[in-house]
Amino acid sequence: MKTEEMMVELKDVKKHFYIRKNQTLKAVDGVSFSIKKGEMFGLVGESGCGKSTLGRTILRLYEPTEGFITFKDQIVHQANAQQKKELDRSMQMIFQDPYASLNPRSMVMDIIAEGLDVHRHLRGKERKERVWELLETVGLSKEHANRYPHEFSGGQRQRIGIARALALQPEFIVADEPISALDVSIQAQVVNLLQKLQREHGLTFLFIAHDLSMVRHISDRIGVMYLGKLVELTTSEQLYKKPLHPYTEALLSAIPIPDPDLEDKRKPILLKGEIPSPISPPSGCVFRTRCPKAMEKCAMMVPEMKEYEPGHYAACHLYDEKSNWDHDEVAMTRE
Ligand code: SF4
């Protein structure tokens, strides 16, 4: 795959937080992947796996401890003042909580125009018309511009957050669990809006979620994270049909199947115990303390991320032997 097709590339990115002497929280611990231009890349994993920290590190809200992040071939953490300004325009974020992320004392007009005021210095009629246009893009109307956040429902607030993210015509958006605080009935509407924006504006998304069922429907490719590490990466279709990593299998097995016959046969894989602390992750494979397929070598050797089929990567010792690749149980129950 050519580098020029990529919008964002991560190479062995680590983000560690130093808690106190001899204690380091390894929130992100050596993650590498690329996001193609125009792609909806889903990043999933349980809370605390480091996915939001990674999203924030890409957007320069955190400095990586090690590794490189490039946006259109430019290393984002080595940008000069002018380049930082351009990166701030080109890369935006949609936040999880549409209640906390909007200033309750500001009118929608000013919330959406925040970036325009700083970067574009729009004034008067021009500013007003740009905000109205953005409100219409996200399915609201210009009458909403003169109201305050508390006058809106959760779904409408998230639309305001999306309009704010779009104001500077970004190329790349990190959507950090944008639907998890919303009612189920509203989630699909917001997801449809994001897909429409991806299509019509050619946007590239990193869509962060803990729910694999929703991510599957909207993502072109999906990365699965566990305890600061990427454990599997492939297309959405391939991940669902033929997951390789035992953690992905467990996440998928928890999703109800709409077909009643298949749903009766579904056997959820119950993971034992809690996700370990990223301050003292297990040796070898970080998933080994909960993995139903763990072997002796899993405690001793860190599994490398390898490509087992074209574009399908996993980090698991089960596939060290080629004969172990073909395990179609999950595929059979879901097709
Ligand atoms: Fe399980 Fe071992 Fe694979 Fe880790 S490397 S996921 S512990 S089988």
Tab-separated table of C-alpha atoms and ligand atoms in Angstrom:
chain	number	residue	atom	x	y	z
A	1	MET	CA	0.000	0.000	0.000
A	2	LYS	CA	1.465	3.354	-1.001
A	3	THR	CA	2.209	5.917	1.676
A	4	GLU	CA	0.516	8.689	-0.298
A	5	GLU	CA	-2.859	6.950	0.100
A	6	MET	CA	-2.575	7.246	3.871
A	7	MET	CA	-3.848	10.214	5.809
A	8	VAL	CA	-2.680	9.244	9.299
A	9	GLU	CA	0.111	6.830	10.187
A	10	LEU	CA	1.155	5.628	13.637
A	11	LYS	CA	4.475	3.923	14.190
A	12	ASP	CA	5.076	2.207	17.525
A	13	VAL	CA	3.253	4.940	19.446
A	14	LYS	CA	3.488	4.835	23.229
A	15	LYS	CA	1.815	7.117	25.730
A	16	HIS	CA	2.913	6.433	29.285
A	17	PHE	CA	1.895	8.489	32.296
A	18	TYR	CA	4.347	8.655	35.174
A	19	ILE	CA	2.274	8.226	38.322
A	20	ARG	CA	4.968	8.237	40.996
A	21	LYS	CA	8.425	6.796	41.513
A	22	ASN	CA	8.704	3.405	39.785
A	23	GLN	CA	5.071	3.500	38.635
A	24	THR	CA	4.156	4.100	35.024
A	25	LEU	CA	0.705	3.765	33.538
A	26	LYS	CA	1.139	2.355	30.048
A	27	ALA	CA	-2.046	3.742	28.494
A	28	VAL	CA	-0.841	3.146	24.923
A	29	ASP	CA	2.058	0.761	24.477
A	30	GLY	CA	3.497	0.420	21.002
A	31	VAL	CA	0.619	0.852	18.567
A	32	SER	CA	1.129	0.994	14.797
A	33	PHE	CA	-1.511	1.352	12.072
A	34	SER	CA	-2.478	3.646	9.213
A	35	ILE	CA	-5.752	5.296	8.275
A	36	LYS	CA	-6.432	5.705	4.574
A	37	LYS	CA	-7.755	8.906	3.073
A	38	GLY	CA	-11.560	8.845	3.095
A	39	GLU	CA	-11.681	5.825	5.406
A	40	MET	CA	-13.874	5.223	8.455
A	41	PHE	CA	-11.468	3.411	10.784
A	42	GLY	CA	-13.087	1.896	13.872
A	43	LEU	CA	-11.064	1.463	17.057
A	44	VAL	CA	-12.676	-0.758	19.691
A	45	GLY	CA	-11.939	-2.158	23.115
A	46	GLU	CA	-13.173	-2.066	26.697
A	47	SER	CA	-12.911	1.128	28.718
A	48	GLY	CA	-9.398	1.687	29.933
A	49	CYS	CA	-7.775	-0.005	26.906
A	50	GLY	CA	-6.159	3.264	25.779
A	51	LYS	CA	-8.251	3.996	22.696
A	52	SER	CA	-9.310	7.517	23.763
A	53	THR	CA	-5.765	8.352	24.905
A	54	LEU	CA	-4.556	7.268	21.489
A	55	GLY	CA	-7.153	9.467	19.735
A	56	ARG	CA	-6.078	12.437	21.833
A	57	THR	CA	-2.409	11.761	21.169
A	58	ILE	CA	-3.053	11.792	17.419
A	59	LEU	CA	-4.689	15.200	17.825
A	60	ARG	CA	-1.677	16.521	19.788
A	61	LEU	CA	-3.644	16.819	23.037
A	62	TYR	CA	-0.948	14.539	24.467
A	63	GLU	CA	2.707	14.263	23.533
A	64	PRO	CA	3.622	10.628	22.698
A	65	THR	CA	6.194	9.069	25.018
A	66	GLU	CA	7.725	7.243	22.043
A	67	GLY	CA	6.941	6.660	18.396
A	68	PHE	CA	5.704	8.798	15.530
A	69	ILE	CA	2.363	10.004	14.273
A	70	THR	CA	2.181	11.497	10.815
A	71	PHE	CA	-0.671	13.378	9.197
A	72	LYS	CA	-0.227	13.519	5.426
A	73	ASP	CA	3.453	12.658	5.865
A	74	GLN	CA	4.080	15.410	8.432
A	75	ILE	CA	5.167	14.342	11.928
A	76	VAL	CA	2.490	16.016	14.021
A	77	HIS	CA	4.549	16.367	17.186
A	78	GLN	CA	7.397	18.101	15.403
A	79	ALA	CA	5.240	20.778	13.770
A	80	ASN	CA	6.271	24.440	13.965
A	81	ALA	CA	3.799	27.137	15.032
A	82	GLN	CA	2.406	27.658	11.529
A	83	GLN	CA	2.097	23.906	10.901
A	84	LYS	CA	0.389	23.430	14.287
A	85	LYS	CA	-2.218	25.998	13.319
A	86	GLU	CA	-2.899	24.157	10.073
A	87	LEU	CA	-3.037	20.800	11.903
A	88	ASP	CA	-5.528	22.234	14.386
A	89	ARG	CA	-7.716	23.197	11.451
A	90	SER	CA	-7.313	19.924	9.556
A	91	MET	CA	-7.817	17.527	12.490
A	92	GLN	CA	-10.881	17.892	14.715
A	93	MET	CA	-12.608	15.951	17.455
A	94	ILE	CA	-16.181	14.995	18.279
A	95	PHE	CA	-16.491	14.326	21.997
A	96	GLN	CA	-18.306	11.545	23.795
A	97	ASP	CA	-20.489	13.570	26.098
A	98	PRO	CA	-22.678	16.088	24.286
A	99	TYR	CA	-23.740	17.509	27.682
A	100	ALA	CA	-20.279	18.256	29.052
A	101	SER	CA	-18.613	19.265	25.787
A	102	LEU	CA	-20.779	22.335	25.061
A	103	ASN	CA	-20.389	25.476	27.169
A	104	PRO	CA	-23.805	25.902	28.853
A	105	ARG	CA	-23.380	29.684	28.953
A	106	SER	CA	-22.697	30.115	25.242
A	107	MET	CA	-25.273	30.339	22.484
A	108	VAL	CA	-25.051	27.720	19.738
A	109	MET	CA	-23.950	30.456	17.308
A	110	ASP	CA	-20.850	31.164	19.416
A	111	ILE	CA	-20.124	27.502	20.169
A	112	ILE	CA	-20.037	26.592	16.487
A	113	ALA	CA	-18.172	29.772	15.510
A	114	GLU	CA	-15.380	29.195	18.099
A	115	GLY	CA	-12.913	27.873	15.529
A	116	LEU	CA	-14.036	30.366	12.885
A	117	ASP	CA	-13.278	33.233	15.264
A	118	VAL	CA	-9.760	31.985	15.932
A	119	HIS	CA	-8.732	30.707	12.510
A	120	ARG	CA	-10.862	32.545	9.983
A	121	HIS	CA	-11.681	35.834	11.728
A	122	LEU	CA	-15.140	35.835	10.177
A	123	ARG	CA	-17.405	38.663	11.301
A	124	GLY	CA	-21.059	39.750	11.056
A	125	LYS	CA	-23.135	38.357	8.207
A	126	GLU	CA	-20.404	36.050	6.914
A	127	ARG	CA	-19.948	34.416	10.341
A	128	LYS	CA	-23.678	34.071	10.862
A	129	GLU	CA	-24.258	32.524	7.433
A	130	ARG	CA	-21.445	30.013	7.878
A	131	VAL	CA	-22.962	28.865	11.202
A	132	TRP	CA	-26.421	28.587	9.623
A	133	GLU	CA	-24.947	26.524	6.802
A	134	LEU	CA	-23.243	24.195	9.308
A	135	LEU	CA	-26.469	23.786	11.297
A	136	GLU	CA	-28.251	22.743	8.116
A	137	THR	CA	-25.450	20.311	7.233
A	138	VAL	CA	-26.022	18.468	10.516
A	139	GLY	CA	-29.813	18.419	10.224
A	140	LEU	CA	-30.627	21.421	12.438
A	141	SER	CA	-31.938	24.802	11.319
A	142	LYS	CA	-30.783	28.388	11.568
A	143	GLU	CA	-33.390	29.117	14.272
A	144	HIS	CA	-31.313	26.900	16.578
A	145	ALA	CA	-28.352	29.302	16.432
A	146	ASN	CA	-29.720	31.637	19.080
A	147	ARG	CA	-30.503	29.005	21.691
A	148	TYR	CA	-28.476	27.564	24.552
A	149	PRO	CA	-27.321	23.907	24.856
A	150	HIS	CA	-29.833	23.083	27.623
A	151	GLU	CA	-32.692	23.697	25.180
A	152	PHE	CA	-31.637	20.668	23.086
A	153	SER	CA	-31.937	16.890	23.364
A	154	GLY	CA	-28.792	14.704	23.586
A	155	GLY	CA	-28.929	13.852	19.870
A	156	GLN	CA	-29.326	17.515	18.896
A	157	ARG	CA	-26.407	18.477	21.142
A	158	GLN	CA	-24.228	15.908	19.471
A	159	ARG	CA	-25.226	17.426	16.109
A	160	ILE	CA	-24.069	20.809	17.448
A	161	GLY	CA	-20.755	19.201	18.451
A	162	ILE	CA	-20.443	17.769	14.941
A	163	ALA	CA	-21.192	21.177	13.375
A	164	ARG	CA	-18.465	22.703	15.546
A	165	ALA	CA	-16.006	20.025	14.391
A	166	LEU	CA	-16.897	20.716	10.743
A	167	ALA	CA	-16.615	24.498	10.962
A	168	LEU	CA	-13.035	24.701	9.704
A	169	GLN	CA	-13.529	22.123	6.939
A	170	PRO	CA	-11.254	19.501	8.511
A	171	GLU	CA	-9.942	16.503	6.607
A	172	PHE	CA	-9.697	14.128	9.565
A	173	ILE	CA	-12.002	13.714	12.569
A	174	VAL	CA	-11.505	11.681	15.728
A	175	ALA	CA	-14.994	10.728	16.930
A	176	ASP	CA	-14.474	9.592	20.528
A	177	GLU	CA	-17.425	7.372	21.457
A	178	PRO	CA	-19.790	9.901	19.829
A	179	ILE	CA	-22.917	7.824	20.369
A	180	SER	CA	-22.359	6.016	23.654
A	181	ALA	CA	-24.030	8.740	25.764
A	182	LEU	CA	-27.114	8.789	23.504
A	183	ASP	CA	-30.374	6.819	23.607
A	184	VAL	CA	-30.297	3.765	21.368
A	185	SER	CA	-33.070	5.287	19.229
A	186	ILE	CA	-30.888	8.335	18.511
A	187	GLN	CA	-27.596	6.492	17.973
A	188	ALA	CA	-28.450	5.334	14.437
A	189	GLN	CA	-29.365	8.902	13.405
A	190	VAL	CA	-26.000	10.258	14.508
A	191	VAL	CA	-24.165	7.356	12.875
A	192	ASN	CA	-26.069	7.962	9.605
A	193	LEU	CA	-25.094	11.625	9.762
A	194	LEU	CA	-21.405	10.769	10.206
A	195	GLN	CA	-21.543	8.355	7.265
A	196	LYS	CA	-23.230	10.996	5.123
A	197	LEU	CA	-20.508	13.494	6.014
A	198	GLN	CA	-17.820	10.942	5.226
A	199	ARG	CA	-19.341	10.376	1.774
A	200	GLU	CA	-20.260	13.918	0.861
A	201	HIS	CA	-17.263	15.753	2.315
A	202	GLY	CA	-14.659	13.029	1.709
A	203	LEU	CA	-13.806	13.023	5.416
A	204	THR	CA	-11.526	10.535	7.111
A	205	PHE	CA	-12.641	9.276	10.524
A	206	LEU	CA	-11.172	7.504	13.504
A	207	PHE	CA	-14.343	6.204	15.155
A	208	ILE	CA	-13.645	5.117	18.738
A	209	ALA	CA	-16.150	2.834	20.473
A	210	HIS	CA	-16.459	0.061	23.013
A	211	ASP	CA	-19.353	-1.526	21.136
A	212	LEU	CA	-18.210	-3.715	18.264
A	213	SER	CA	-21.749	-4.148	16.936
A	214	MET	CA	-22.131	-0.483	15.939
A	215	VAL	CA	-18.553	-0.048	14.740
A	216	ARG	CA	-18.940	-3.008	12.446
A	217	HIS	CA	-21.750	-1.370	10.504
A	218	ILE	CA	-19.958	1.850	9.781
A	219	SER	CA	-16.245	1.040	9.635
A	220	ASP	CA	-14.220	0.151	6.581
A	221	ARG	CA	-11.524	-1.396	8.793
A	222	ILE	CA	-11.401	-2.076	12.515
A	223	GLY	CA	-8.565	-2.163	15.011
A	224	VAL	CA	-9.133	-3.981	18.317
A	225	MET	CA	-7.241	-2.722	21.366
A	226	TYR	CA	-6.589	-4.439	24.667
A	227	LEU	CA	-4.608	-2.946	27.538
A	228	GLY	CA	-2.749	-0.375	25.473
A	229	LYS	CA	-1.959	-2.706	22.558
A	230	LEU	CA	-3.495	-3.306	19.167
A	231	VAL	CA	-4.324	-7.025	19.031
A	232	GLU	CA	-6.129	-7.362	15.694
A	233	LEU	CA	-6.637	-5.276	12.564
A	234	THR	CA	-8.582	-6.068	9.407
A	235	THR	CA	-11.604	-5.091	7.346
A	236	SER	CA	-14.900	-4.889	9.129
A	237	GLU	CA	-16.262	-7.794	7.063
A	238	GLN	CA	-13.276	-10.050	7.710
A	239	LEU	CA	-13.214	-9.283	11.427
A	240	TYR	CA	-16.824	-10.300	11.776
A	241	LYS	CA	-16.596	-13.408	9.615
A	242	LYS	CA	-13.245	-14.738	10.724
A	243	PRO	CA	-11.790	-13.136	13.824
A	244	LEU	CA	-8.345	-14.437	14.728
A	245	HIS	CA	-7.647	-13.071	18.194
A	246	PRO	CA	-9.428	-14.716	21.164
A	247	TYR	CA	-10.299	-11.260	22.543
A	248	THR	CA	-12.043	-10.299	19.293
A	249	GLU	CA	-13.878	-13.632	19.347
A	250	ALA	CA	-15.117	-12.884	22.857
A	251	LEU	CA	-16.272	-9.370	21.892
A	252	LEU	CA	-18.113	-10.724	18.855
A	253	SER	CA	-19.691	-13.586	20.757
A	254	ALA	CA	-21.367	-11.046	23.052
A	255	ILE	CA	-23.296	-9.421	20.174
A	256	PRO	CA	-26.865	-10.692	19.797
A	257	ILE	CA	-27.673	-12.128	16.333
A	258	PRO	CA	-30.933	-10.841	14.778
A	259	ASP	CA	-31.815	-14.310	13.366
A	260	PRO	CA	-33.650	-16.185	16.191
A	261	ASP	CA	-32.316	-19.615	15.083
A	262	LEU	CA	-28.703	-18.438	15.084
A	263	GLU	CA	-29.257	-16.455	18.260
A	264	ASP	CA	-30.355	-19.661	20.038
A	265	LYS	CA	-27.060	-21.279	19.010
A	266	ARG	CA	-24.892	-18.307	20.013
A	267	LYS	CA	-22.498	-19.189	22.810
A	268	PRO	CA	-21.127	-16.026	24.452
A	269	ILE	CA	-17.504	-16.402	25.540
A	270	LEU	CA	-17.355	-15.137	29.103
A	271	LEU	CA	-13.996	-13.597	29.904
A	272	LYS	CA	-12.895	-14.286	33.438
A	273	GLY	CA	-11.736	-11.493	35.717
A	274	GLU	CA	-11.248	-7.801	35.168
A	275	ILE	CA	-9.002	-6.040	32.702
A	276	PRO	CA	-5.594	-5.856	34.494
A	277	SER	CA	-4.083	-2.543	35.540
A	278	PRO	CA	-2.024	-0.816	32.843
A	279	ILE	CA	0.402	0.055	35.670
A	280	SER	CA	1.437	-3.591	35.969
A	281	PRO	CA	0.330	-5.394	32.794
A	282	PRO	CA	0.830	-9.189	32.599
A	283	SER	CA	4.096	-10.480	31.139
A	284	GLY	CA	4.094	-11.903	27.615
A	285	CYS	CA	0.655	-11.500	26.035
A	286	VAL	CA	-1.286	-8.875	27.993
A	287	PHE	CA	-4.529	-10.793	27.376
A	288	ARG	CA	-3.248	-14.062	28.846
A	289	THR	CA	-4.862	-13.630	32.303
A	290	ARG	CA	-8.312	-13.697	30.680
A	291	CYS	CA	-7.671	-15.707	27.540
A	292	PRO	CA	-9.540	-19.035	27.339
A	293	LYS	CA	-6.843	-20.338	24.965
A	294	ALA	CA	-3.719	-19.217	26.860
A	295	MET	CA	-0.669	-21.495	26.660
A	296	GLU	CA	2.556	-21.642	28.608
A	297	LYS	CA	4.481	-19.600	26.069
A	298	CYS	CA	1.908	-16.772	26.294
A	299	ALA	CA	3.343	-15.743	29.691
A	300	MET	CA	6.887	-15.670	28.371
A	301	MET	CA	6.765	-14.098	24.930
A	302	VAL	CA	5.031	-10.979	23.690
A	303	PRO	CA	3.140	-11.985	20.523
A	304	GLU	CA	4.100	-9.914	17.495
A	305	MET	CA	1.514	-8.342	15.219
A	306	LYS	CA	1.713	-10.416	12.003
A	307	GLU	CA	-0.197	-10.419	8.736
A	308	TYR	CA	-1.897	-13.826	8.450
A	309	GLU	CA	-4.046	-13.080	5.428
A	310	PRO	CA	-3.796	-10.063	3.120
A	311	GLY	CA	-4.663	-7.049	5.270
A	312	HIS	CA	-5.551	-9.204	8.307
A	313	TYR	CA	-3.181	-8.735	11.236
A	314	ALA	CA	-3.259	-10.291	14.700
A	315	ALA	CA	-0.942	-10.588	17.696
A	316	CYS	CA	-1.435	-14.098	19.078
A	317	HIS	CA	0.782	-17.150	19.571
A	318	LEU	CA	-2.050	-19.458	18.476
A	319	TYR	CA	-1.130	-18.720	14.876
A	320	ASP	CA	2.594	-19.168	15.226
A	321	GLU	CA	1.959	-22.536	13.564
A	322	LYS	CA	0.406	-22.145	10.106
A	323	SER	CA	-1.913	-25.110	10.625
A	324	ASN	CA	-3.733	-23.219	13.361
A	325	TRP	CA	-4.945	-20.411	11.087
A	326	ASP	CA	-8.181	-21.899	9.925
A	327	HIS	CA	-10.790	-21.766	12.625
A	328	ASP	CA	-14.199	-20.974	11.207
A	329	GLU	CA	-16.458	-21.567	14.218
A	330	VAL	CA	-17.501	-17.955	14.645
A	331	ALA	CA	-17.929	-17.503	10.891
A	332	MET	CA	-20.259	-20.495	10.749
A	333	THR	CA	-22.491	-19.237	13.508
A	334	ARG	CA	-22.836	-15.803	11.943
A	335	GLU	CA	-23.317	-16.441	8.227
B	1	SF4	FE1	-4.407	-16.003	24.241
B	1	SF4	FE2	-1.837	-16.660	24.087
B	1	SF4	FE3	-3.074	-15.652	21.963
B	1	SF4	FE4	-2.533	-14.130	24.068
B	1	SF4	S1	-1.061	-15.108	22.714
B	1	SF4	S2	-4.418	-14.195	22.942
B	1	SF4	S3	-2.857	-15.541	25.735
B	1	SF4	S4	-3.517	-17.596	22.956
